[in-house]
Amino acid sequence: MTKNNDVALGPLEDFIGFYLRRAYEKAFSDFSEILGNDSLRPGNFTLLVLIHENPGITQVEICRAAGRDKSGVTLSLRQMEDDELIERIRVEGDRRSYASYITPKGRELYARVLEKGEIHKKQLDDRIGADKKAEMIDLLKKLIDENQI
């Protein structure tokens, strides 16, 4: 049986979710280190990118694109609004829906974070290898699409 730091992994040894979680934690930790003072709360980088790339995107659309639940996205959007990174404007004709837009402060952060994100992306690409990257993304998308993770 394989051991991890002298700890028996038991059924975790071939449990994909275990390795996905560890890979996520490692990638997030590395990205946070690169971001330094520009560090964002977990998941907010994704939301900032989606809002920047899709001005006026609604919370429902953000949830769908990010694969996150409404309550978590709502909290993150409120925090980002409090930090003046985004603004949310009520959608005309739909009192329950808000359109999200990036603010000038959010655009400045976005530019810095995106530059640092490219460094992180290159590090991951170097680790995985260009020949395996597309395959890995396809496999992850397959997990998401088929199992509704």
C-alpha positions as a printed NumPy array, in Angstrom:
array([[  0.   ,   0.   ,   0.   ],
       [  1.296,   3.447,  -0.926],
       [  2.087,   5.784,   1.908],
       [  2.011,   9.551,   1.956],
       [  4.56 ,  10.911,   4.446],
       [  4.474,   7.514,   6.197],
       [  0.677,   7.605,   6.501],
       [ -1.26 ,   4.8  ,   4.855],
       [ -3.733,   6.21 ,   2.352],
       [ -6.022,   3.192,   2.299],
       [ -8.89 ,   3.713,  -0.146],
       [ -7.661,   7.26 ,  -0.816],
       [ -4.793,   5.783,  -2.796],
       [ -6.891,   5.579,  -5.936],
       [ -9.573,   8.143,  -5.068],
       [ -9.563,  10.856,  -7.746],
       [-11.317,  13.392,  -5.52 ],
       [ -8.495,  13.161,  -2.97 ],
       [ -5.913,  14.098,  -5.595],
       [ -8.134,  16.773,  -7.16 ],
       [ -8.482,  18.44 ,  -3.762],
       [ -4.755,  18.221,  -3.037],
       [ -3.926,  19.577,  -6.499],
       [ -6.396,  22.447,  -6.002],
       [ -4.933,  23.298,  -2.597],
       [ -1.388,  23.243,  -3.99 ],
       [ -2.296,  25.35 ,  -7.02 ],
       [ -4.246,  27.844,  -4.894],
       [ -1.391,  28.126,  -2.394],
       [  1.142,  28.718,  -5.177],
       [ -1.134,  31.31 ,  -6.824],
       [ -1.707,  33.121,  -3.509],
       [  2.045,  33.298,  -2.961],
       [  2.561,  34.827,  -6.419],
       [ -0.278,  37.319,  -5.858],
       [  1.313,  38.601,  -2.653],
       [ -0.379,  41.835,  -1.585],
       [ -2.9  ,  41.478,  -4.409],
       [ -4.247,  38.304,  -2.862],
       [ -7.954,  37.703,  -3.357],
       [-10.305,  35.557,  -1.34 ],
       [-10.698,  32.028,  -2.715],
       [-12.748,  32.029,  -5.879],
       [-12.842,  35.81 ,  -6.267],
       [-10.261,  35.725,  -9.056],
       [-12.73 ,  33.685, -11.104],
       [-15.569,  36.086, -10.337],
       [-13.447,  39.129, -11.161],
       [-12.458,  37.597, -14.511],
       [-16.06 ,  36.687, -15.358],
       [-17.296,  40.191, -14.509],
       [-14.452,  41.852, -16.416],
       [-15.041,  39.702, -19.495],
       [-18.861,  39.916, -19.303],
       [-19.948,  43.414, -18.207],
       [-23.48 ,  43.275, -16.828],
       [-23.337,  39.555, -16.075],
       [-26.003,  38.461, -13.596],
       [-25.453,  36.405, -10.478],
       [-27.25 ,  33.417, -12.021],
       [-24.917,  33.551, -15.024],
       [-21.888,  33.875, -12.733],
       [-22.987,  30.842, -10.698],
       [-23.47 ,  28.773, -13.836],
       [-20.133,  29.79 , -15.395],
       [-18.135,  29.402, -12.166],
       [-19.857,  26.184, -11.089],
       [-20.555,  27.632,  -7.653],
       [-23.668,  27.803,  -5.515],
       [-25.702,  30.998,  -5.188],
       [-25.04 ,  31.593,  -1.483],
       [-21.26 ,  31.448,  -1.892],
       [-21.323,  33.698,  -4.938],
       [-23.635,  36.175,  -3.19 ],
       [-21.235,  36.482,  -0.257],
       [-18.224,  36.882,  -2.557],
       [-19.966,  39.516,  -4.676],
       [-20.919,  41.49 ,  -1.559],
       [-17.321,  41.347,  -0.314],
       [-16.014,  42.463,  -3.7  ],
       [-18.558,  45.276,  -3.757],
       [-17.516,  46.335,  -0.225],
       [-13.899,  46.333,  -1.44 ],
       [-15.044,  48.586,  -4.328],
       [-13.822,  46.092,  -6.96 ],
       [-17.241,  45.726,  -8.56 ],
       [-20.586,  47.445,  -8.571],
       [-23.927,  45.732,  -8.824],
       [-26.869,  47.451, -10.434],
       [-30.433,  46.188, -10.238],
       [-31.579,  44.841, -13.601],
       [-34.402,  46.966, -14.964],
       [-37.642,  45.006, -14.951],
       [-36.333,  42.322, -12.56 ],
       [-36.179,  43.468,  -8.949],
       [-34.402,  40.276,  -7.837],
       [-31.569,  40.408, -10.362],
       [-28.381,  42.467, -10.345],
       [-25.914,  43.107, -13.157],
       [-22.271,  43.205, -12.084],
       [-19.645,  45.561, -13.464],
       [-15.971,  45.971, -12.668],
       [-14.966,  49.342, -11.174],
       [-11.82 ,  51.333, -12.002],
       [-10.249,  49.963,  -8.798],
       [-11.283,  46.47 ,  -9.875],
       [ -9.75 ,  46.992, -13.337],
       [ -6.44 ,  48.025, -11.763],
       [ -6.428,  44.926,  -9.565],
       [ -7.515,  42.769, -12.495],
       [ -4.54 ,  43.947, -14.592],
       [ -2.044,  43.202, -11.805],
       [ -3.594,  39.857, -10.921],
       [ -3.849,  38.774, -14.548],
       [ -0.145,  39.469, -15.064],
       [  0.704,  37.426, -11.983],
       [ -1.79 ,  34.769, -13.085],
       [  0.185,  34.302, -16.291],
       [  3.277,  33.512, -14.194],
       [  1.302,  30.935, -12.22 ],
       [ -0.208,  29.478, -15.383],
       [  3.255,  29.064, -16.917],
       [  4.506,  27.308, -13.772],
       [  1.605,  24.851, -13.943],
       [  2.107,  24.391, -17.681],
       [  5.783,  23.623, -17.073],
       [  4.869,  21.076, -14.378],
       [  2.2  ,  19.344, -16.422],
       [  3.807,  19.715, -19.827],
       [  2.321,  21.314, -22.914],
       [  1.517,  17.919, -24.401],
       [ -0.545,  16.907, -21.36 ],
       [ -2.286,  20.222, -20.606],
       [ -5.054,  19.922, -23.201],
       [ -5.641,  16.305, -22.21 ],
       [ -5.856,  17.23 , -18.525],
       [ -8.317,  20.063, -19.182],
       [-10.434,  17.748, -21.331],
       [-10.482,  15.118, -18.571],
       [-11.465,  17.686, -15.942],
       [-14.235,  19.036, -18.193],
       [-15.447,  15.479, -18.687],
       [-15.669,  14.994, -14.921],
       [-17.577,  18.237, -14.569],
       [-19.945,  17.625, -17.48 ],
       [-20.719,  13.978, -16.795],
       [-20.849,  13.979, -13.008],
       [-22.138,  17.49 , -12.343],
       [-19.373,  18.091,  -9.798]])
